[in-house]
Amino acid sequence: MLKRYLQLYAKKRTVSPQAISSLSYVFSLFKLSEEKTAQILVSLCRDMGDEKISSAGKLLFFGSRILKSAEGKKALEPIREMIKSTYREASVADTMIETSQQ
């Protein structure tokens, strides 16, 4: 249920401070730890695959703003790697991801 909600949230909601706050509230309602939240986001992005890479980028952005600990942010690394794999050149991939996540 939560994965389906997150998938629709990433597809429909525009990125804004309120969207980040709302999603953070949803995670707090489920009483999820930062590690569990990151696991859910990574799992969802893997399930969506390469055809939903823009939603994965949004989820990475939301997750990196919601998760505060270094461990939580590090747990999002598989999403970052998944996005990087869609680019032909590694140097371009790093630049594009850094730019899109600001």
mmCIF file of C-alpha atoms in Angstrom:
data_model
loop_
_atom_site.group_PDB
_atom_site.id
_atom_site.type_symbol
_atom_site.label_atom_id
_atom_site.label_comp_id
_atom_site.label_asym_id
_atom_site.label_seq_id
_atom_site.Cartn_x
_atom_site.Cartn_y
_atom_site.Cartn_z
ATOM 1 C CA MET A 1 0.000 0.000 0.000
ATOM 2 C CA LEU A 2 2.756 2.447 0.929
ATOM 3 C CA LYS A 3 4.732 1.661 -2.227
ATOM 4 C CA ARG A 4 1.703 2.325 -4.417
ATOM 5 C CA TYR A 5 1.096 5.619 -2.616
ATOM 6 C CA LEU A 6 4.742 6.634 -3.098
ATOM 7 C CA GLN A 7 4.625 5.716 -6.768
ATOM 8 C CA LEU A 8 1.571 7.914 -7.340
ATOM 9 C CA TYR A 9 3.015 10.670 -5.149
ATOM 10 C CA ALA A 10 6.190 10.819 -7.233
ATOM 11 C CA LYS A 11 4.172 10.821 -10.434
ATOM 12 C CA LYS A 12 1.557 13.433 -9.513
ATOM 13 C CA ARG A 13 3.074 15.833 -6.954
ATOM 14 C CA THR A 14 5.386 18.615 -7.959
ATOM 15 C CA VAL A 15 8.496 19.099 -5.876
ATOM 16 C CA SER A 16 7.901 21.745 -3.225
ATOM 17 C CA PRO A 17 8.643 22.305 0.453
ATOM 18 C CA GLN A 18 5.056 21.304 1.249
ATOM 19 C CA ALA A 19 5.402 18.067 -0.743
ATOM 20 C CA ILE A 20 8.548 17.188 1.213
ATOM 21 C CA SER A 21 6.845 17.999 4.513
ATOM 22 C CA SER A 22 3.746 15.993 3.597
ATOM 23 C CA LEU A 23 5.766 12.954 2.629
ATOM 24 C CA SER A 24 7.815 13.216 5.809
ATOM 25 C CA TYR A 25 4.548 13.239 7.752
ATOM 26 C CA VAL A 26 3.398 10.074 5.960
ATOM 27 C CA PHE A 27 6.590 8.277 6.983
ATOM 28 C CA SER A 28 6.123 9.425 10.574
ATOM 29 C CA LEU A 29 2.544 8.099 10.585
ATOM 30 C CA PHE A 30 3.885 4.663 9.683
ATOM 31 C CA LYS A 31 6.569 5.068 12.391
ATOM 32 C CA LEU A 32 9.303 4.095 9.963
ATOM 33 C CA SER A 33 12.959 4.430 10.866
ATOM 34 C CA GLU A 34 15.250 6.214 8.445
ATOM 35 C CA GLU A 35 16.771 2.891 7.417
ATOM 36 C CA LYS A 36 13.367 1.341 6.718
ATOM 37 C CA THR A 37 12.242 4.442 4.828
ATOM 38 C CA ALA A 38 15.349 4.267 2.635
ATOM 39 C CA GLN A 39 14.802 0.540 2.045
ATOM 40 C CA ILE A 40 11.243 1.183 0.890
ATOM 41 C CA LEU A 41 12.332 3.972 -1.470
ATOM 42 C CA VAL A 42 15.135 1.848 -2.953
ATOM 43 C CA SER A 43 12.864 -1.162 -3.329
ATOM 44 C CA LEU A 44 10.199 0.909 -5.071
ATOM 45 C CA CYS A 45 12.707 2.430 -7.489
ATOM 46 C CA ARG A 46 14.037 -1.023 -8.345
ATOM 47 C CA ASP A 47 10.484 -2.267 -8.912
ATOM 48 C CA MET A 48 9.708 0.680 -11.214
ATOM 49 C CA GLY A 49 12.852 0.046 -13.263
ATOM 50 C CA ASP A 50 14.427 2.233 -15.911
ATOM 51 C CA GLU A 51 11.139 3.230 -17.517
ATOM 52 C CA LYS A 52 10.231 5.373 -14.471
ATOM 53 C CA ILE A 53 13.620 7.019 -13.972
ATOM 54 C CA SER A 54 12.138 10.504 -13.505
ATOM 55 C CA SER A 55 10.022 9.232 -10.600
ATOM 56 C CA ALA A 56 13.141 7.620 -9.148
ATOM 57 C CA GLY A 57 14.865 11.002 -9.359
ATOM 58 C CA LYS A 58 11.997 12.636 -7.505
ATOM 59 C CA LEU A 59 12.015 9.948 -4.830
ATOM 60 C CA LEU A 60 15.766 10.392 -4.427
ATOM 61 C CA PHE A 61 15.245 14.123 -4.022
ATOM 62 C CA PHE A 62 12.451 13.651 -1.466
ATOM 63 C CA GLY A 63 14.408 11.005 0.414
ATOM 64 C CA SER A 64 17.581 13.055 0.576
ATOM 65 C CA ARG A 65 15.599 15.957 2.076
ATOM 66 C CA ILE A 66 13.558 13.853 4.513
ATOM 67 C CA LEU A 67 16.305 11.580 5.813
ATOM 68 C CA LYS A 68 18.656 13.471 8.097
ATOM 69 C CA SER A 69 21.259 10.903 9.175
ATOM 70 C CA ALA A 70 24.336 10.043 7.137
ATOM 71 C CA GLU A 71 23.309 6.372 7.240
ATOM 72 C CA GLY A 72 19.858 7.179 5.858
ATOM 73 C CA LYS A 73 21.296 9.237 3.019
ATOM 74 C CA LYS A 74 23.902 6.566 2.271
ATOM 75 C CA ALA A 75 21.120 3.971 2.072
ATOM 76 C CA LEU A 76 19.691 5.932 -0.890
ATOM 77 C CA GLU A 77 22.877 5.318 -2.894
ATOM 78 C CA PRO A 78 21.344 2.436 -4.934
ATOM 79 C CA ILE A 79 18.804 4.888 -6.376
ATOM 80 C CA ARG A 80 21.608 7.252 -7.341
ATOM 81 C CA GLU A 81 23.498 4.368 -8.994
ATOM 82 C CA MET A 82 20.357 3.269 -10.839
ATOM 83 C CA ILE A 83 19.935 6.778 -12.265
ATOM 84 C CA LYS A 84 23.636 6.949 -13.179
ATOM 85 C CA SER A 85 23.337 3.708 -15.126
ATOM 86 C CA THR A 86 20.939 5.360 -17.580
ATOM 87 C CA TYR A 87 23.691 7.702 -18.828
ATOM 88 C CA ARG A 88 26.392 6.574 -21.251
ATOM 89 C CA GLU A 89 29.230 8.550 -19.698
ATOM 90 C CA ALA A 90 29.965 8.380 -15.976
ATOM 91 C CA SER A 91 31.217 11.967 -15.771
ATOM 92 C CA VAL A 92 28.025 13.257 -17.370
ATOM 93 C CA ALA A 93 25.942 11.080 -15.054
ATOM 94 C CA ASP A 94 27.584 12.506 -11.926
ATOM 95 C CA THR A 95 27.070 16.075 -13.121
ATOM 96 C CA MET A 96 23.453 15.498 -14.143
ATOM 97 C CA ILE A 97 22.528 13.848 -10.852
ATOM 98 C CA GLU A 98 24.199 16.528 -8.755
ATOM 99 C CA THR A 99 22.477 19.261 -10.755
ATOM 100 C CA SER A 100 19.045 17.650 -10.648
ATOM 101 C CA GLN A 101 19.236 17.001 -6.909
ATOM 102 C CA GLN A 102 19.883 20.628 -5.941
#
